[in-house]
Structure formats: C-alpha cells, structure tokens
Short mmCIF file of C-alpha atoms in Angstrom, two decimals:
data_model
loop_
_atom_site.label_atom_id
_atom_site.label_comp_id
_atom_site.label_asym_id
_atom_site.label_seq_id
_atom_site.Cartn_x
_atom_site.Cartn_y
_atom_site.Cartn_z
CA MET J 1 8.73 240.63 -4.30
CA ASN J 2 12.08 238.96 -4.79
CA ARG J 3 11.62 235.66 -6.62
CA TYR J 4 14.11 234.15 -4.15
CA GLU J 5 12.45 235.52 -1.02
CA ARG J 6 12.54 232.29 0.98
CA ARG J 7 16.15 231.17 1.38
CA ALA J 8 17.80 228.18 2.97
CA LEU J 9 21.42 228.18 4.13
CA VAL J 10 23.61 225.08 4.05
CA ALA J 11 27.33 224.91 4.76
CA SER J 12 30.19 222.47 4.63
CA PRO J 13 31.47 221.37 8.08
CA THR J 14 34.88 222.95 7.37
CA PRO J 15 35.88 225.88 9.63
CA PRO J 16 35.86 228.52 6.81
CA ALA J 17 32.38 227.51 5.66
CA GLN J 18 31.04 227.41 9.21
CA ALA J 19 32.49 230.86 9.93
CA ALA J 20 30.86 232.24 6.78
CA ALA J 21 27.53 230.65 7.72
CA ALA J 22 27.73 232.34 11.12
CA GLU J 23 28.25 235.71 9.39
CA LEU J 24 25.19 235.22 7.19
CA ALA J 25 22.96 233.73 9.87
CA ASP J 26 22.08 237.07 11.44
CA LEU J 27 21.85 239.07 8.20
CA PHE J 28 18.78 237.35 6.74
CA ASP J 29 15.77 235.30 7.72
CA TRP J 30 16.38 231.68 6.72
CA VAL J 31 13.86 228.88 6.20
CA PRO J 32 14.22 225.08 6.22
CA ILE J 33 15.52 223.75 2.92
CA GLU J 34 12.18 222.07 2.16
CA GLN J 35 10.43 225.49 2.18
CA ALA J 36 13.03 227.44 0.19
CA ASP J 37 12.87 229.23 -3.17
CA VAL J 38 16.67 229.11 -3.33
CA VAL J 39 19.46 227.32 -1.49
CA ILE J 40 22.65 229.20 -0.53
CA ALA J 41 25.47 226.65 -0.31
CA LEU J 42 28.80 227.51 1.34
CA GLY J 43 31.77 225.24 0.67
CA GLY J 44 33.69 223.78 -2.24
CA ASP J 45 32.78 221.77 -5.31
CA GLY J 46 32.48 218.56 -3.29
CA PHE J 47 29.93 220.16 -1.00
CA MET J 48 28.03 221.54 -4.01
CA LEU J 49 27.80 218.02 -5.43
CA GLN J 50 26.60 216.78 -2.05
CA THR J 51 23.92 219.49 -1.98
CA LEU J 52 22.76 218.66 -5.50
CA HIS J 53 22.64 214.94 -4.71
CA GLY J 54 20.41 215.83 -1.77
CA GLN J 55 18.03 217.43 -4.26
CA LEU J 56 18.09 214.34 -6.47
CA ALA J 57 17.16 212.32 -3.40
CA GLY J 58 14.04 214.46 -3.05
CA ARG J 59 15.16 217.14 -0.60
CA ALA J 60 14.24 220.57 -2.06
CA SER J 61 13.93 218.98 -5.48
CA GLY J 62 14.20 221.51 -8.32
CA VAL J 63 15.16 224.46 -6.10
CA PRO J 64 17.99 226.59 -7.59
CA VAL J 65 21.31 226.56 -5.75
CA PHE J 66 23.60 229.59 -5.43
CA GLY J 67 27.00 228.44 -4.17
CA MET J 68 29.77 230.55 -2.66
CA ASN J 69 33.27 229.18 -2.59
CA LEU J 70 34.81 228.40 0.79
CA GLY J 71 36.72 225.41 -0.56
CA THR J 72 39.74 224.89 -2.81
CA VAL J 73 38.84 225.12 -6.51
CA GLY J 74 35.21 226.21 -6.44
CA PHE J 75 34.55 225.64 -10.12
CA LEU J 76 30.82 225.21 -9.46
CA MET J 77 30.72 228.11 -7.00
CA ASN J 78 30.55 231.89 -6.98
CA GLU J 79 32.94 234.14 -5.09
CA TRP J 80 32.35 234.33 -1.35
CA ARG J 81 31.04 237.73 -0.20
CA HIS J 82 28.79 238.31 2.78
CA HIS J 83 27.33 241.55 1.41
CA GLY J 84 25.06 242.28 -1.58
CA LEU J 85 23.31 238.91 -1.62
CA ASP J 86 19.92 240.42 -2.59
CA GLU J 87 21.41 242.13 -5.64
CA ARG J 88 23.43 239.07 -6.64
CA LEU J 89 20.41 236.79 -6.53
CA ALA J 90 18.36 239.30 -8.55
CA ARG J 91 21.06 239.32 -11.27
CA ALA J 92 22.01 235.64 -11.09
CA LYS J 93 22.11 233.65 -14.31
CA PRO J 94 20.55 230.16 -14.14
CA PHE J 95 22.19 227.11 -15.69
CA LYS J 96 20.45 223.78 -16.11
CA VAL J 97 22.47 220.66 -15.36
CA THR J 98 21.21 217.22 -16.37
CA PRO J 99 22.62 214.29 -14.40
CA LEU J 100 23.47 210.82 -15.62
CA GLU J 101 21.49 207.81 -14.49
CA VAL J 102 23.89 204.99 -13.66
CA SER J 103 22.64 201.43 -13.30
CA VAL J 104 25.28 199.17 -11.76
CA THR J 105 25.05 195.37 -11.79
CA GLY J 106 27.35 193.65 -9.32
CA VAL J 107 28.99 190.26 -9.75
CA ASP J 108 26.44 189.08 -7.18
CA GLY J 109 23.63 190.05 -9.55
CA ARG J 110 22.41 192.93 -7.43
CA VAL J 111 21.36 196.03 -9.43
CA ARG J 112 21.76 199.50 -7.95
CA THR J 113 20.85 202.81 -9.60
CA MET J 114 22.45 206.14 -8.72
CA PRO J 115 22.85 209.59 -10.29
CA ALA J 116 26.08 211.24 -11.42
CA ILE J 117 26.29 215.00 -11.97
CA ASN J 118 29.96 215.24 -12.97
CA GLU J 119 30.98 211.78 -14.11
CA VAL J 120 30.83 208.04 -13.57
CA SER J 121 34.20 206.30 -13.56
CA LEU J 122 35.16 202.64 -13.62
CA LEU J 123 38.45 201.89 -11.87
CA ARG J 124 40.55 198.76 -11.40
CA GLU J 125 40.58 197.55 -7.80
CA THR J 126 43.92 195.68 -7.82
CA ARG J 127 47.30 195.78 -9.57
CA GLN J 128 45.71 193.84 -12.45
CA THR J 129 44.81 195.90 -15.49
CA ALA J 130 41.08 196.22 -16.04
CA LYS J 131 39.66 194.70 -19.22
CA LEU J 132 36.42 196.24 -20.37
CA GLU J 133 33.97 195.84 -23.24
CA VAL J 134 32.33 199.10 -24.37
CA THR J 135 28.92 199.18 -26.06
CA VAL J 136 27.18 202.30 -27.44
CA ASN J 137 23.52 202.09 -28.48
CA ASP J 138 23.61 198.26 -28.44
CA ARG J 139 26.67 198.13 -30.70
CA ILE J 140 29.98 196.86 -29.33
CA VAL J 141 32.49 199.58 -30.22
CA LEU J 142 35.44 198.26 -28.19
CA PRO J 143 35.51 194.48 -27.68
CA GLU J 144 38.39 194.77 -25.20
CA LEU J 145 39.90 197.87 -23.62
CA ALA J 146 42.87 197.19 -21.31
CA CYS J 147 43.28 200.17 -18.99
CA ASP J 148 43.28 201.49 -15.44
CA GLY J 149 39.67 202.55 -16.02
CA ILE J 150 37.26 204.61 -18.07
CA LEU J 151 34.85 207.45 -17.36
CA VAL J 152 31.79 209.11 -18.83
CA ALA J 153 31.57 212.87 -18.13
CA THR J 154 28.83 215.44 -18.58
CA PRO J 155 29.64 218.96 -19.83
CA ALA J 156 29.43 220.24 -16.24
CA GLY J 157 31.91 217.59 -15.16
CA SER J 158 34.18 217.68 -18.19
CA THR J 159 36.68 220.02 -16.48
CA ALA J 160 37.02 217.77 -13.42
CA TYR J 161 38.38 214.18 -13.43
CA ASN J 162 37.77 213.97 -17.18
CA LEU J 163 40.18 216.84 -17.91
CA SER J 164 42.82 215.34 -15.62
CA ALA J 165 42.54 212.12 -17.64
CA GLN J 166 43.21 214.13 -20.85
CA GLY J 167 39.56 214.13 -21.86
CA PRO J 168 37.93 216.94 -23.88
CA ILE J 169 36.29 220.02 -22.41
CA LEU J 170 32.60 220.06 -23.40
CA PRO J 171 30.78 223.41 -23.61
CA LEU J 172 27.71 223.65 -21.42
CA GLY J 173 24.62 223.05 -23.57
CA SER J 174 26.60 221.10 -26.17
CA ALA J 175 24.39 217.99 -25.76
CA LEU J 176 27.53 215.84 -25.66
CA LEU J 177 29.19 213.29 -23.37
CA ALA J 178 32.88 212.52 -23.05
CA LEU J 179 33.94 208.86 -23.00
CA THR J 180 37.53 208.96 -21.72
CA PRO J 181 39.94 206.11 -20.94
CA ILE J 182 42.17 206.24 -17.88
CA SER J 183 45.74 205.12 -18.70
CA PRO J 184 44.75 202.97 -21.70
CA PHE J 185 47.16 200.15 -22.60
CA ARG J 186 45.34 198.54 -25.54
CA PRO J 187 44.22 199.77 -28.02
CA ARG J 188 47.21 202.06 -27.51
CA ARG J 189 46.07 204.85 -29.81
CA TRP J 190 42.50 205.07 -28.53
CA ARG J 191 42.13 208.32 -26.61
CA GLY J 192 38.38 208.35 -26.11
CA ALA J 193 35.25 209.54 -27.89
CA ILE J 194 32.73 212.39 -27.87
CA LEU J 195 29.17 211.08 -27.99
CA PRO J 196 25.74 212.69 -28.34
CA ASP J 197 24.09 212.84 -24.95
CA LYS J 198 21.25 210.66 -26.25
CA ALA J 199 23.69 207.75 -26.38
CA ARG J 200 23.17 204.71 -24.19
CA ILE J 201 26.47 203.35 -22.93
CA ARG J 202 27.17 199.94 -21.43
CA ILE J 203 30.54 198.98 -20.01
CA ARG J 204 31.04 195.30 -19.17
CA VAL J 205 33.86 193.99 -17.03
CA LEU J 206 35.74 191.11 -18.65
CA ASP J 207 36.98 188.54 -16.12
CA PRO J 208 35.73 190.34 -12.98
CA ALA J 209 37.02 187.56 -10.71
CA LYS J 210 40.65 188.08 -11.75
CA ARG J 211 40.40 191.77 -12.64
CA PRO J 212 37.82 193.36 -10.27
CA VAL J 213 36.51 196.83 -11.07
CA SER J 214 34.62 199.43 -9.03
CA ALA J 215 32.17 202.08 -10.27
CA VAL J 216 32.21 205.60 -8.80
CA ALA J 217 29.35 208.02 -9.50
CA ASP J 218 30.58 211.42 -8.25
CA GLN J 219 31.18 210.52 -4.58
CA ARG J 220 29.53 207.10 -4.30
CA GLU J 221 31.46 203.89 -4.97
CA ILE J 222 30.24 200.37 -5.67
CA ARG J 223 32.86 197.62 -5.78
CA ASP J 224 33.05 194.31 -7.64
CA ILE J 225 30.83 195.20 -10.57
CA ALA J 226 29.84 193.15 -13.62
CA ASN J 227 28.54 195.93 -15.87
CA VAL J 228 27.30 199.52 -15.86
CA ASP J 229 24.56 201.12 -17.98
CA ILE J 230 24.75 204.90 -18.40
CA ALA J 231 22.27 207.39 -19.91
CA MET J 232 21.14 210.96 -19.32
CA ASP J 233 18.30 211.33 -16.81
CA ARG J 234 16.25 214.10 -18.39
CA ALA J 235 13.48 213.83 -15.82
CA ARG J 236 15.67 215.30 -13.05
CA GLU J 237 17.13 218.63 -14.13
CA LEU J 238 19.07 220.73 -11.63
CA THR J 239 19.54 224.52 -11.59
CA LEU J 240 22.72 226.35 -10.55
CA LEU J 241 22.81 230.14 -10.18
CA PHE J 242 25.88 232.19 -11.09
CA ASP J 243 26.92 235.81 -10.99
CA PRO J 244 26.78 237.07 -14.62
CA GLU J 245 30.51 237.85 -14.61
CA HIS J 246 31.31 234.41 -13.18
CA ALA J 247 29.03 232.20 -15.27
CA LEU J 248 29.66 228.47 -15.62
CA ASP J 249 29.56 228.39 -19.43
CA ASP J 250 32.21 231.12 -19.65
CA ARG J 251 34.41 229.32 -17.12
CA ILE J 252 34.19 226.08 -19.08
CA THR J 253 35.13 227.93 -22.30
CA MET J 254 38.08 229.69 -20.67
CA GLU J 255 39.45 226.43 -19.25
CA GLN J 256 40.51 225.60 -22.82
CA PHE J 257 43.00 228.50 -22.78
CA ILE J 258 44.67 227.77 -19.45
CA ALA J 259 48.20 226.53 -19.96
#
C-alpha cells in the first residue's frame, strides 16, 4: 500500500492553479485535508506558506506537503506535471522545516504570538528611520541600530527576503539563523550576524511614538509594536516533499552560485 494513499488537493485561486486542479480532480480519489496522508498543493511559494500556516493552525497538522509550481518563483515547489504522481510521491524526499515562534508586544501592551516559516521582519512605518535595540540570549548586542528594518530568517527562508537584503544563504539543516539589517544607517559597517538556532532574540523599538515599526511574520503584519521576541518552535515541525532531482537542500546550495 502506498504510504500516501489518502491525498488531499488544495490550489491557489489563480487561473493556472485552478486549471491544474481541474486536471487532477478526475485522475485520483481525493479526501478532505483532515483525513489525508499527504497534501498536494498547487500554486506558488506564497500559497505554499499559506498551506503550511494552515497546518500550524491545526488543520492537517504534521501531514507532509508536496507542492507543484503554478506560481512565479516556486522555490518551495516541485515542477508541475499532471502525470506520474504515484511514482513521484513514492520517490519523494522529505525535508523537515522548523518555524519560528514570534511573540509581538504592541505599544498598547497587547501580546500576540504567531509563527514564521521563512522570516520575521521589522519595518519602519513612516519616513522616519527605525531605531532598534537588539538583544541575543539576554545580552544587548546592539544598543541602537538605525535602519529601515531588520529580519530574522530560517534556512528555508534565507533565499527569500533575507537574500534580497544581502543576507547570507543558510544550508538546510545548518541549525543557524540569519539576523540581517535592512538598509542600515548606523552602525554603518554592521551587515548582520549568523546565530545558532538555539538563540533567543529580542528586538525593542526605541521611541515607537516618533518612529513606529511594524512586525511581519511571513504574510501576517502587526503594526505599532514595542518589542518582538523570536525563537525556534521545535514542537511544531513541518514536512515538505521534493522530487529527488529537485530537492530543497540542493536548491539552497546552488543559489550561492547564481550570478
């Protein structure tokens, strides 16, 4: 019996993804996502993140996801093909992805907790430069960082916003986090840090009334924050499935050689 016998199909609302879902609908028997051994996700990287966040919220928690790209970049996805799905699932290579747990305290004192699979970024809300204090493991490492923002990226997310901000590419399984400034002004020569993923990071907004800052965890934004606490959430591991010739760890490695 195929270990992925019971399959659920989810698709982005975009026309290409909906057309692909219609092709697959009649080829296999599909079950509700809550009953599935595997989830087939059709769309782009944004839709994959949405699907994984649905798992973190308790829907099909822990079920592996095999994505096929019907979006733009598709870094977290496999190639779209409507045929050979049985063989691809049988050969698929699993990759574990550990999300960040992000605890955000607003200037109003309200505390909200949310996960981040790729990264959490702090961004200035106005023309005023953000001023941030950065603490790692209860030690203040940057008393004042003047910048447009800062982000903390996981290895899975290190080739996304983090790479665009000139952050380092982290190999999957490296047990590291990237702490990357966005357009830093002072200290001028600080270009970020690579931290062990056991690190506990706190970022405090200095003068939030004059220089308001928002926090964005993947696709969710909270405005007017006072501070953010960030750590790995090892209790909620996610599993992505990849074709062996299209594996995520190899893609992350090869990103370092793209000019």
